[in-house]
C-alpha cells in the first residue's frame, strides 16, 4: 500500500517572513536564558552567602530547594495565568511586560537581602514564582505567535537559549568572584527587565 501526502493550504509557508516578526522572540529568548541562569547564580553564590549573610549549609540547601519547589509546584497554574493573560491582551508587548513584571521584585529582594532569611523567604520565593510564570508563558507565546516554519525556528531559538544558559556560570562566576552575590543577582534582575 502506498500513502500519498499532499500539502494543505493552511500549512504553506507565508509569502514573506519579516525580520520584525521575530522581535518578540528576542524578548522570549532572553527571558528563557534569565530563568535558566537563576540556578547557576544560586550555586555560585554559596560561599558569598555564607560569608556575607552568615548562611549555613542547611540555609543554602533550603534556598535552593525552595526556588525549585515553588517554581515546579506552580508551573501549571503559572501557565494557565500566562495563557489567560495572553488571550486577554491583544498586544505582544503587553505579554512581554508580564514577563518583566514577574521579575521586577528581584532587584530589591535578592541582592539587597540583609540576612539569609530574607534572601530565602523573600528573594527565592519571588524568583520561584517568577519562574513559574515565565517558563510556560515563553512556550505558550511561541505557540501563539508563530505558525509553520516560523514556529519551528522560534522553538529552536528557545531551545538554543536554554542551551546557551549553560554557559552562564562562566560569566556569573567572574562577577561573583570580583563583586559578590549582590551584584550578580542585581545583574540577573536587570537582564530580565
XYZ file of N, CA, C and O in Angstrom:
772
model
N 0.836 -1.173 0.000
C 0.000 0.000 0.000
C 0.878 1.233 0.000
O 1.908 1.263 0.641
N 0.445 2.230 -0.711
C 1.182 3.489 -0.740
C 0.344 4.597 -0.121
O -0.874 4.588 -0.192
N 1.043 5.517 0.492
C 0.378 6.659 1.105
C 0.779 7.911 0.354
O 1.956 8.132 0.096
N -0.188 8.695 0.006
C 0.086 9.949 -0.675
C -0.084 11.085 0.317
O -1.102 11.184 0.999
N 0.936 11.922 0.388
C 0.879 13.065 1.287
C 0.735 14.312 0.431
O 1.530 14.549 -0.473
N -0.272 15.089 0.718
C -0.480 16.325 -0.036
C -0.330 17.518 0.898
O -0.575 17.421 2.092
N 0.081 18.640 0.350
C 0.256 19.857 1.138
C -1.097 20.503 1.385
O -1.905 20.636 0.479
N -1.322 20.843 2.580
C -2.541 21.523 2.963
C -2.324 23.025 2.775
O -1.281 23.566 3.121
N -3.303 23.714 2.279
C -3.167 25.142 2.003
C -2.886 25.949 3.270
O -2.240 26.977 3.222
N -3.345 25.479 4.405
C -3.146 26.240 5.641
C -1.745 26.083 6.214
O -1.348 26.843 7.080
N -0.983 25.107 5.753
C 0.357 24.909 6.288
C 1.442 25.404 5.345
O 2.610 25.191 5.602
N 1.082 26.044 4.274
C 2.096 26.568 3.360
C 2.833 27.725 3.994
O 2.286 28.484 4.777
N 4.059 27.872 3.582
C 4.892 28.953 4.084
C 4.349 30.302 3.610
O 4.008 30.467 2.449
N 4.273 31.299 4.521
C 3.795 32.609 4.095
C 4.722 33.194 3.034
O 5.906 32.886 2.986
N 4.165 34.054 2.210
C 4.936 34.637 1.122
C 6.137 35.413 1.643
O 7.198 35.412 1.035
N 5.988 36.096 2.775
C 7.081 36.906 3.296
C 7.156 36.772 4.812
O 6.180 36.963 5.516
N 8.335 36.415 5.296
C 8.572 36.365 6.733
C 9.457 37.558 7.052
O 10.598 37.631 6.612
N 8.927 38.498 7.796
C 9.688 39.707 8.088
C 10.553 39.506 9.314
O 10.219 38.738 10.212
N 11.671 40.225 9.328
C 12.554 40.150 10.486
C 11.870 40.719 11.725
O 12.104 40.276 12.829
N 11.001 41.702 11.533
C 10.293 42.307 12.664
C 9.395 41.298 13.371
O 9.137 41.424 14.559
N 8.933 40.288 12.660
C 8.059 39.307 13.293
C 8.814 38.444 14.305
O 8.197 37.758 15.108
N 10.139 38.511 14.271
C 10.934 37.768 15.236
C 11.352 38.629 16.434
O 11.987 38.140 17.350
N 10.964 39.901 16.468
C 11.334 40.775 17.589
C 10.826 40.234 18.930
O 11.584 40.216 19.905
N 9.568 39.779 19.026
C 9.128 39.219 20.315
C 9.941 37.991 20.726
O 10.106 37.727 21.918
N 10.467 37.277 19.750
C 11.253 36.085 20.048
C 12.525 36.438 20.810
O 12.961 35.686 21.678
N 13.103 37.589 20.514
C 14.300 38.021 21.239
C 13.992 38.208 22.719
O 14.763 37.783 23.587
N 12.854 38.824 23.030
C 12.439 39.017 24.427
C 12.220 37.665 25.097
O 12.656 37.438 26.226
N 11.553 36.763 24.390
C 11.269 35.443 24.955
C 12.555 34.649 25.182
O 12.693 33.958 26.196
N 13.498 34.743 24.248
C 14.774 34.023 24.394
C 15.560 34.552 25.587
O 16.138 33.779 26.359
N 15.582 35.874 25.766
C 16.276 36.452 26.916
C 15.614 36.041 28.230
O 16.299 35.779 29.225
N 14.287 35.968 28.234
C 13.582 35.512 29.432
C 13.955 34.072 29.754
O 14.156 33.714 30.914
N 14.064 33.237 28.725
C 14.438 31.833 28.919
C 15.849 31.722 29.489
O 16.095 30.956 30.415
N 16.771 32.509 28.947
C 18.150 32.486 29.442
C 18.194 32.926 30.902
O 18.848 32.303 31.735
N 17.483 34.007 31.220
C 17.490 34.509 32.592
C 16.929 33.526 33.586
O 17.500 33.305 34.656
N 15.821 32.912 33.247
C 15.203 31.946 34.145
C 16.100 30.726 34.326
O 16.257 30.220 35.435
N 16.699 30.269 33.241
C 17.577 29.101 33.326
C 18.868 29.407 34.079
O 19.477 28.513 34.648
N 19.284 30.659 34.093
C 20.538 31.036 34.752
C 20.396 31.225 36.257
O 21.391 31.294 36.968
N 19.178 31.304 36.759
C 18.968 31.500 38.193
C 19.615 30.423 39.039
O 20.239 30.717 40.056
N 19.467 29.185 38.645
C 20.061 28.094 39.416
C 21.570 28.179 39.425
O 22.208 27.910 40.449
N 22.147 28.562 38.290
C 23.601 28.711 38.218
C 24.071 29.804 39.173
O 25.070 29.638 39.884
N 23.339 30.919 39.200
C 23.712 32.015 40.098
C 23.653 31.558 41.555
O 24.538 31.880 42.349
N 22.627 30.815 41.898
C 22.487 30.340 43.279
C 23.616 29.387 43.639
O 24.180 29.469 44.738
N 23.944 28.492 42.735
C 25.023 27.546 43.014
C 26.359 28.261 43.201
O 27.162 27.877 44.046
N 26.587 29.311 42.422
C 27.832 30.062 42.548
C 27.866 30.939 43.798
O 28.926 31.295 44.282
N 26.707 31.289 44.312
C 26.622 32.229 45.437
C 26.868 31.602 46.795
O 26.933 32.311 47.799
N 27.022 30.309 46.865
C 27.119 29.620 48.153
C 28.157 30.242 49.081
O 27.840 30.626 50.212
N 29.387 30.365 48.642
C 30.446 30.902 49.507
C 30.154 32.342 49.900
O 30.373 32.746 51.048
N 29.650 33.109 48.966
C 29.316 34.511 49.229
C 28.197 34.628 50.254
O 28.235 35.488 51.140
N 27.183 33.782 50.143
C 26.061 33.823 51.084
C 26.504 33.401 52.483
O 26.043 33.963 53.481
N 27.390 32.441 52.554
C 27.915 32.011 53.851
C 28.716 33.144 54.482
O 28.525 33.490 55.650
N 29.594 33.754 53.688
C 30.457 34.815 54.215
C 29.719 36.107 54.505
O 29.940 36.743 55.545
N 28.818 36.527 53.622
C 28.148 37.822 53.758
C 26.930 37.775 54.667
O 26.723 38.670 55.483
N 26.108 36.740 54.512
C 24.858 36.671 55.269
C 24.904 35.693 56.435
O 23.915 35.520 57.142
N 26.033 35.023 56.620
C 26.152 34.075 57.715
C 25.314 32.824 57.519
O 24.897 32.196 58.485
N 25.067 32.460 56.276
C 24.247 31.291 55.974
C 24.983 30.004 56.335
O 26.202 29.936 56.262
N 24.202 29.007 56.707
C 24.756 27.676 56.932
C 24.486 26.845 55.681
O 23.736 27.261 54.797
N 25.050 25.660 55.644
C 24.791 24.760 54.515
C 23.317 24.412 54.417
O 22.750 24.319 53.332
N 22.684 24.233 55.576
C 21.239 23.968 55.585
C 20.457 25.141 54.997
O 19.476 24.943 54.266
N 20.880 26.371 55.316
C 20.221 27.560 54.757
C 20.340 27.584 53.230
O 19.373 27.891 52.530
N 21.515 27.263 52.734
C 21.755 27.259 51.280
C 20.889 26.201 50.615
O 20.267 26.445 49.580
N 20.839 25.013 51.216
C 20.007 23.954 50.656
C 18.534 24.341 50.664
O 17.805 24.061 49.710
N 18.090 25.003 51.706
C 16.699 25.454 51.781
C 16.406 26.476 50.685
O 15.382 26.388 49.997
N 17.294 27.445 50.491
C 17.102 28.473 49.466
C 17.076 27.858 48.071
O 16.262 28.239 47.223
N 17.942 26.901 47.826
C 17.993 26.243 46.525
C 16.748 25.398 46.290
O 16.126 25.457 45.225
N 16.373 24.618 47.282
C 15.209 23.741 47.171
C 13.920 24.536 47.066
O 13.018 24.183 46.292
N 13.812 25.611 47.814
C 12.591 26.421 47.821
C 12.282 26.983 46.434
O 11.138 26.955 45.987
N 13.313 27.480 45.746
C 13.114 28.012 44.393
C 12.534 26.929 43.481
O 11.527 27.137 42.818
N 13.160 25.760 43.474
C 12.702 24.668 42.600
C 11.314 24.185 42.988
O 10.478 23.912 42.124
N 11.068 24.091 44.271
C 9.769 23.633 44.759
C 8.655 24.604 44.360
O 7.623 24.190 43.829
N 8.876 25.887 44.589
C 7.871 26.903 44.244
C 7.662 26.944 42.736
O 6.525 26.933 42.247
N 8.756 26.994 41.985
C 8.646 27.070 40.521
C 7.928 25.844 39.972
O 7.036 25.965 39.123
N 8.292 24.669 40.447
C 7.667 23.448 39.955
C 6.211 23.299 40.385
O 5.347 22.924 39.595
N 5.945 23.632 41.634
C 4.588 23.458 42.158
C 3.572 24.364 41.475
O 2.418 23.984 41.294
N 3.990 25.535 41.083
C 3.055 26.490 40.499
C 3.198 26.628 38.978
O 2.600 27.513 38.382
N 3.979 25.750 38.348
C 4.218 25.844 36.906
C 2.920 25.726 36.104
O 2.682 26.505 35.184
N 2.066 24.777 36.425
C 0.807 24.615 35.681
C -0.094 25.824 35.917
O -0.657 26.384 34.981
N -0.187 26.247 37.175
C -1.000 27.435 37.469
C -0.431 28.661 36.767
O -1.168 29.472 36.202
N 0.891 28.783 36.778
C 1.536 29.903 36.085
C 1.270 29.865 34.598
O 1.053 30.901 33.959
N 1.264 28.673 34.035
C 0.957 28.527 32.613
C -0.464 28.959 32.305
O -0.725 29.642 31.307
N -1.382 28.585 33.167
C -2.783 28.991 32.966
C -2.946 30.503 33.075
O -3.669 31.120 32.298
N -2.252 31.092 34.044
C -2.297 32.550 34.183
C -1.692 33.211 32.955
O -2.256 34.156 32.391
N -0.546 32.699 32.513
C 0.111 33.256 31.330
C -0.744 33.150 30.085
O -0.861 34.096 29.309
N -1.369 31.997 29.892
C -2.242 31.803 28.735
C -3.459 32.711 28.823
O -3.863 33.339 27.847
N -4.034 32.814 30.014
C -5.205 33.680 30.196
C -4.866 35.129 29.893
O -5.580 35.812 29.153
N -3.756 35.598 30.434
C -3.336 36.971 30.158
C -3.035 37.132 28.678
O -3.397 38.128 28.060
N -2.391 36.126 28.091
C -2.093 36.175 26.667
C -3.344 36.261 25.809
O -3.367 36.928 24.783
N -4.409 35.588 26.236
C -5.659 35.639 25.487
C -6.377 36.971 25.685
O -7.058 37.459 24.795
N -6.227 37.555 26.862
C -6.918 38.801 27.153
C -6.201 40.024 26.591
O -6.831 41.029 26.294
N -4.905 39.944 26.473
C -4.145 41.086 25.978
C -3.775 40.871 24.522
O -3.041 39.950 24.186
N -4.258 41.727 23.631
C -4.031 41.506 22.214
C -2.625 41.847 21.742
O -2.227 41.433 20.670
N -1.860 42.585 22.500
C -0.555 43.016 22.021
C 0.551 42.188 22.650
O 0.557 41.944 23.847
N 1.518 41.805 21.823
C 2.651 41.022 22.301
C 3.456 41.824 23.306
O 3.978 41.285 24.279
N 3.550 43.130 23.116
C 4.320 43.947 24.048
C 3.729 43.875 25.452
O 4.452 43.940 26.439
N 2.426 43.716 25.559
C 1.803 43.570 26.878
C 2.201 42.254 27.508
O 2.426 42.174 28.713
N 2.293 41.193 26.710
C 2.719 39.898 27.234
C 4.177 39.952 27.666
O 4.558 39.365 28.665
N 5.002 40.668 26.894
C 6.402 40.826 27.278
C 6.490 41.616 28.584
O 7.332 41.346 29.426
N 5.594 42.581 28.771
C 5.564 43.348 30.012
C 5.225 42.439 31.192
O 5.752 42.606 32.289
N 4.351 41.453 30.969
C 4.007 40.496 32.029
C 5.261 39.755 32.473
O 5.475 39.543 33.655
N 6.106 39.359 31.532
C 7.346 38.666 31.863
C 8.244 39.571 32.694
O 8.837 39.153 33.677
N 8.316 40.844 32.333
C 9.160 41.777 33.073
C 8.626 42.009 34.482
O 9.381 42.090 35.436
N 7.321 42.140 34.629
C 6.720 42.380 35.942
C 6.990 41.212 36.878
O 7.251 41.396 38.061
N 6.980 39.995 36.358
C 7.203 38.809 37.190
C 8.578 38.825 37.834
O 8.780 38.221 38.873
N 9.527 39.542 37.254
C 10.889 39.552 37.769
C 11.302 40.858 38.428
O 12.394 40.974 38.942
N 10.450 41.843 38.416
C 10.807 43.169 38.918
C 11.251 43.140 40.389
O 12.132 43.871 40.788
N 10.662 42.264 41.217
C 10.969 42.244 42.641
C 12.348 41.670 42.951
O 12.842 41.828 44.052
N 12.980 41.063 41.992
C 14.316 40.520 42.227
C 15.305 41.622 42.560
O 16.247 41.410 43.290
N 15.112 42.795 41.973
C 16.042 43.889 42.183
C 16.123 44.250 43.661
O 17.191 44.519 44.175
N 15.022 44.221 44.363
C 15.023 44.652 45.757
C 15.218 43.525 46.757
O 15.786 43.759 47.805
N 14.771 42.331 46.459
C 14.803 41.285 47.480
C 16.099 40.481 47.525
O 16.717 40.397 48.575
N 16.495 39.869 46.429
C 17.679 39.003 46.498
C 18.976 39.790 46.696
O 19.724 39.506 47.637
N 19.283 40.783 45.858
C 20.578 41.463 46.022
C 20.697 42.307 47.298
O 21.786 42.486 47.808
N 19.582 42.800 47.815
C 19.641 43.690 48.972
C 19.253 43.018 50.283
O 19.071 43.689 51.286
N 19.153 41.708 50.276
C 18.745 40.987 51.483
C 19.734 41.232 52.619
O 20.936 41.061 52.453
N 19.217 41.583 53.800
C 20.102 41.819 54.945
C 20.549 40.520 55.626
O 21.534 40.518 56.361
N 19.804 39.418 55.387
C 20.148 38.142 56.018
C 19.641 36.996 55.143
O 18.917 37.217 54.178
N 20.025 35.797 55.506
C 19.666 34.632 54.699
C 18.165 34.361 54.747
O 17.583 33.861 53.775
N 17.500 34.704 55.839
C 16.056 34.508 55.945
C 15.334 35.342 54.878
O 14.472 34.839 54.166
N 15.675 36.615 54.764
C 15.059 37.490 53.754
C 15.425 37.028 52.345
O 14.591 37.044 51.442
N 16.662 36.592 52.168
C 17.098 36.102 50.861
C 16.284 34.879 50.440
O 15.794 34.797 49.324
N 16.122 33.941 51.367
C 15.429 32.695 51.059
C 13.924 32.892 50.935
O 13.324 32.554 49.922
N 13.301 33.448 51.975
C 11.837 33.509 52.023
C 11.272 34.714 51.286
O 10.078 34.768 51.007
N 12.111 35.655 50.937
C 11.685 36.780 50.110
C 12.168 36.595 48.682
O 11.391 36.311 47.779
N 13.469 36.709 48.509
C 14.052 36.641 47.169
C 13.806 35.340 46.433
O 13.330 35.343 45.294
N 14.098 34.210 47.053
C 13.969 32.931 46.347
C 12.516 32.549 46.086
O 12.194 31.950 45.065
N 11.603 32.879 47.006
C 10.187 32.596 46.774
C 9.690 33.419 45.581
O 9.031 32.898 44.683
N 10.026 34.713 45.560
C 9.620 35.568 44.438
C 10.247 35.076 43.136
O 9.602 35.048 42.087
N 11.505 34.653 43.188
C 12.152 34.131 41.990
C 11.448 32.876 41.489
O 11.261 32.696 40.294
N 11.073 32.009 42.396
C 10.348 30.792 42.008
C 9.001 31.099 41.391
O 8.600 30.502 40.397
N 8.298 32.065 41.990
C 7.001 32.466 41.425
C 7.185 33.111 40.050
O 6.389 32.881 39.139
N 8.228 33.907 39.900
C 8.513 34.500 38.592
C 8.813 33.433 37.559
O 8.329 33.486 36.422
N 9.594 32.429 37.946
C 9.927 31.349 37.015
C 8.692 30.561 36.604
O 8.563 30.149 35.456
N 7.766 30.353 37.550
C 6.569 29.577 37.209
C 5.669 30.340 36.252
O 4.870 29.738 35.539
N 5.783 31.649 36.198
C 5.029 32.434 35.217
C 5.767 32.544 33.888
O 5.161 32.525 32.825
N 7.081 32.677 33.950
C 7.855 32.924 32.737
C 7.962 31.692 31.849
O 7.690 31.758 30.656
N 8.379 30.577 32.407
C 8.665 29.405 31.581
C 7.479 28.968 30.726
O 7.613 28.859 29.508
N 6.310 28.733 31.300
C 5.196 28.336 30.434
C 4.714 29.474 29.527
O 4.230 29.222 28.429
N 4.868 30.724 29.976
C 4.457 31.845 29.134
C 5.314 31.926 27.876
O 4.811 32.195 26.787
N 6.612 31.687 28.040
C 7.510 31.707 26.881
C 7.053 30.669 25.863
O 6.876 30.966 24.677
N 6.830 29.452 26.328
C 6.439 28.379 25.409
C 5.054 28.621 24.820
O 4.817 28.382 23.640
N 4.132 29.121 25.650
C 2.784 29.408 25.163
C 2.766 30.533 24.138
O 2.037 30.473 23.147
N 3.568 31.559 24.373
C 3.610 32.672 23.437
C 4.240 32.267 22.108
O 3.816 32.728 21.053
N 5.245 31.408 22.152
C 5.830 30.920 20.897
C 4.764 30.207 20.078
O 4.606 30.454 18.883
N 4.015 29.332 20.732
C 2.963 28.595 20.021
C 1.868 29.526 19.508
O 1.309 29.303 18.433
N 1.564 30.579 20.260
C 0.502 31.502 19.856
C 0.937 32.474 18.762
O 0.141 32.844 17.903
N 2.202 32.865 18.784
C 2.670 33.897 17.856
C 3.148 33.374 16.510
O 3.137 34.109 15.527
N 3.602 32.144 16.476
C 4.244 31.638 15.261
C 3.547 30.397 14.737
O 3.062 29.579 15.502
N 3.541 30.264 13.434
C 2.945 29.115 12.757
C 3.962 28.515 11.789
O 4.859 29.201 11.320
N 3.798 27.265 11.486
C 4.596 26.605 10.458
C 6.090 26.707 10.690
O 6.599 26.401 11.762
N 6.784 27.151 9.660
C 8.247 27.239 9.695
C 8.711 28.221 10.771
O 9.697 27.979 11.449
N 8.000 29.337 10.916
C 8.360 30.317 11.947
C 8.289 29.693 13.345
O 9.125 29.975 14.188
N 7.293 28.850 13.579
C 7.160 28.203 14.893
C 8.346 27.270 15.136
O 8.892 27.237 16.240
N 8.748 26.526 14.126
C 9.897 25.623 14.282
C 11.163 26.421 14.593
O 11.947 26.042 15.477
N 11.355 27.534 13.909
C 12.516 28.393 14.160
C 12.439 28.973 15.572
O 13.433 29.024 16.294
N 11.243 29.407 15.979
C 11.074 30.008 17.301
C 11.355 28.998 18.410
O 12.075 29.305 19.369
N 10.808 27.787 18.293
C 11.080 26.770 19.313
C 12.560 26.391 19.326
O 13.143 26.143 20.383
N 13.170 26.352 18.155
C 14.607 26.092 18.079
C 15.411 27.181 18.771
O 16.404 26.906 19.452
N 14.972 28.420 18.608
C 15.638 29.546 19.259
C 15.523 29.454 20.771
O 16.488 29.688 21.503
N 14.343 29.103 21.271
C 14.139 28.971 22.720
C 14.990 27.821 23.264
O 15.615 27.940 24.324
N 15.053 26.713 22.527
C 15.902 25.596 22.953
C 17.374 26.012 22.948
O 18.129 25.667 23.865
N 17.758 26.782 21.941
C 19.127 27.293 21.878
C 19.427 28.232 23.036
O 20.523 28.220 23.600
N 18.445 29.056 23.402
C 18.621 29.971 24.535
C 18.807 29.188 25.832
O 19.647 29.545 26.666
N 18.036 28.127 26.000
C 18.192 27.290 27.193
C 19.585 26.647 27.210
O 20.235 26.583 28.259
N 20.041 26.202 26.050
C 21.384 25.615 25.964
C 22.456 26.666 26.225
O 23.453 26.403 26.905
N 22.245 27.868 25.707
C 23.195 28.962 25.916
C 23.314 29.312 27.397
O 24.382 29.699 27.863
N 22.244 29.151 28.118
C 22.277 29.483 29.547
C 23.209 28.552 30.322
O 23.585 28.878 31.454
N 23.597 27.428 29.742
C 24.554 26.554 30.422
C 25.932 27.209 30.509
O 26.757 26.787 31.308
N 26.152 28.237 29.692
C 27.417 28.971 29.755
C 27.376 30.098 30.792
O 28.400 30.699 31.086
N 26.205 30.379 31.325
C 26.075 31.489 32.271
C 26.947 31.353 33.514
O 27.391 32.372 34.047
N 27.248 30.139 34.005
C 28.126 30.073 35.180
C 29.490 30.722 34.949
O 30.082 31.246 35.891
N 29.967 30.717 33.711
C 31.264 31.344 33.443
C 31.197 32.847 33.695
O 32.001 33.414 34.443
N 30.224 33.504 33.065
C 30.086 34.956 33.235
C 29.681 35.310 34.660
O 30.239 36.238 35.265
N 28.718 34.573 35.198
C 28.262 34.864 36.555
C 29.367 34.600 37.578
O 29.471 35.314 38.577
N 30.189 33.593 37.333
C 31.301 33.284 38.241
C 32.322 34.401 38.290
O 32.857 34.726 39.361
N 32.583 35.016 37.148
C 33.521 36.143 37.116
C 32.980 37.308 37.934
O 33.691 37.908 38.737
N 31.696 37.607 37.750
C 31.073 38.693 38.514
C 31.049 38.348 39.993
O 31.367 39.183 40.851
N 30.690 37.098 40.313
C 30.606 36.667 41.704
C 31.969 36.783 42.386
O 32.068 37.290 43.505
N 33.029 36.330 41.709
C 34.368 36.381 42.297
C 34.857 37.809 42.502
O 35.524 38.102 43.483
N 34.504 38.676 41.583
C 35.013 40.048 41.681
C 34.133 40.962 42.522
O 34.634 41.898 43.139
N 32.822 40.711 42.564
C 31.925 41.671 43.224
C 30.929 41.067 44.195
O 30.165 41.805 44.818
N 30.851 39.750 44.311
C 29.949 39.124 45.270
C 28.561 38.828 44.721
O 28.244 39.121 43.574
N 27.740 38.233 45.577
C 26.423 37.770 45.141
C 25.448 38.907 44.874
O 24.555 38.788 44.045
N 25.589 40.031 45.567
C 24.621 41.123 45.405
C 24.621 41.654 43.979
O 23.558 41.816 43.376
N 25.783 41.925 43.438
C 25.854 42.416 42.064
C 25.404 41.340 41.081
O 24.717 41.633 40.098
N 25.738 40.093 41.352
C 25.338 39.002 40.456
C 23.819 38.910 40.357
O 23.269 38.846 39.252
N 23.118 38.925 41.485
C 21.661 38.844 41.442
C 21.036 40.137 40.918
O 19.973 40.110 40.316
N 21.699 41.264 41.112
C 21.216 42.517 40.523
C 21.320 42.464 39.002
O 20.402 42.881 38.280
N 22.398 41.898 38.479
C 22.557 41.739 37.029
C 21.493 40.804 36.493
O 20.908 41.045 35.436
N 21.218 39.728 37.222
C 20.161 38.803 36.796
C 18.817 39.528 36.707
O 18.042 39.323 35.786
N 18.565 40.401 37.670
C 17.297 41.143 37.672
C 17.234 42.137 36.521
O 16.235 42.250 35.835
N 18.334 42.865 36.322
C 18.365 43.856 35.239
C 18.265 43.186 33.887
O 17.607 43.685 32.988
N 18.886 42.034 33.748
C 18.853 41.288 32.485
C 17.420 41.022 32.047
O 17.082 41.052 30.874
N 16.558 40.760 32.998
C 15.182 40.402 32.651
C 14.235 41.587 32.685
O 13.036 41.420 32.550
N 14.762 42.763 32.854
C 13.891 43.952 32.843
C 13.562 44.356 31.452
O 13.967 44.550 30.533
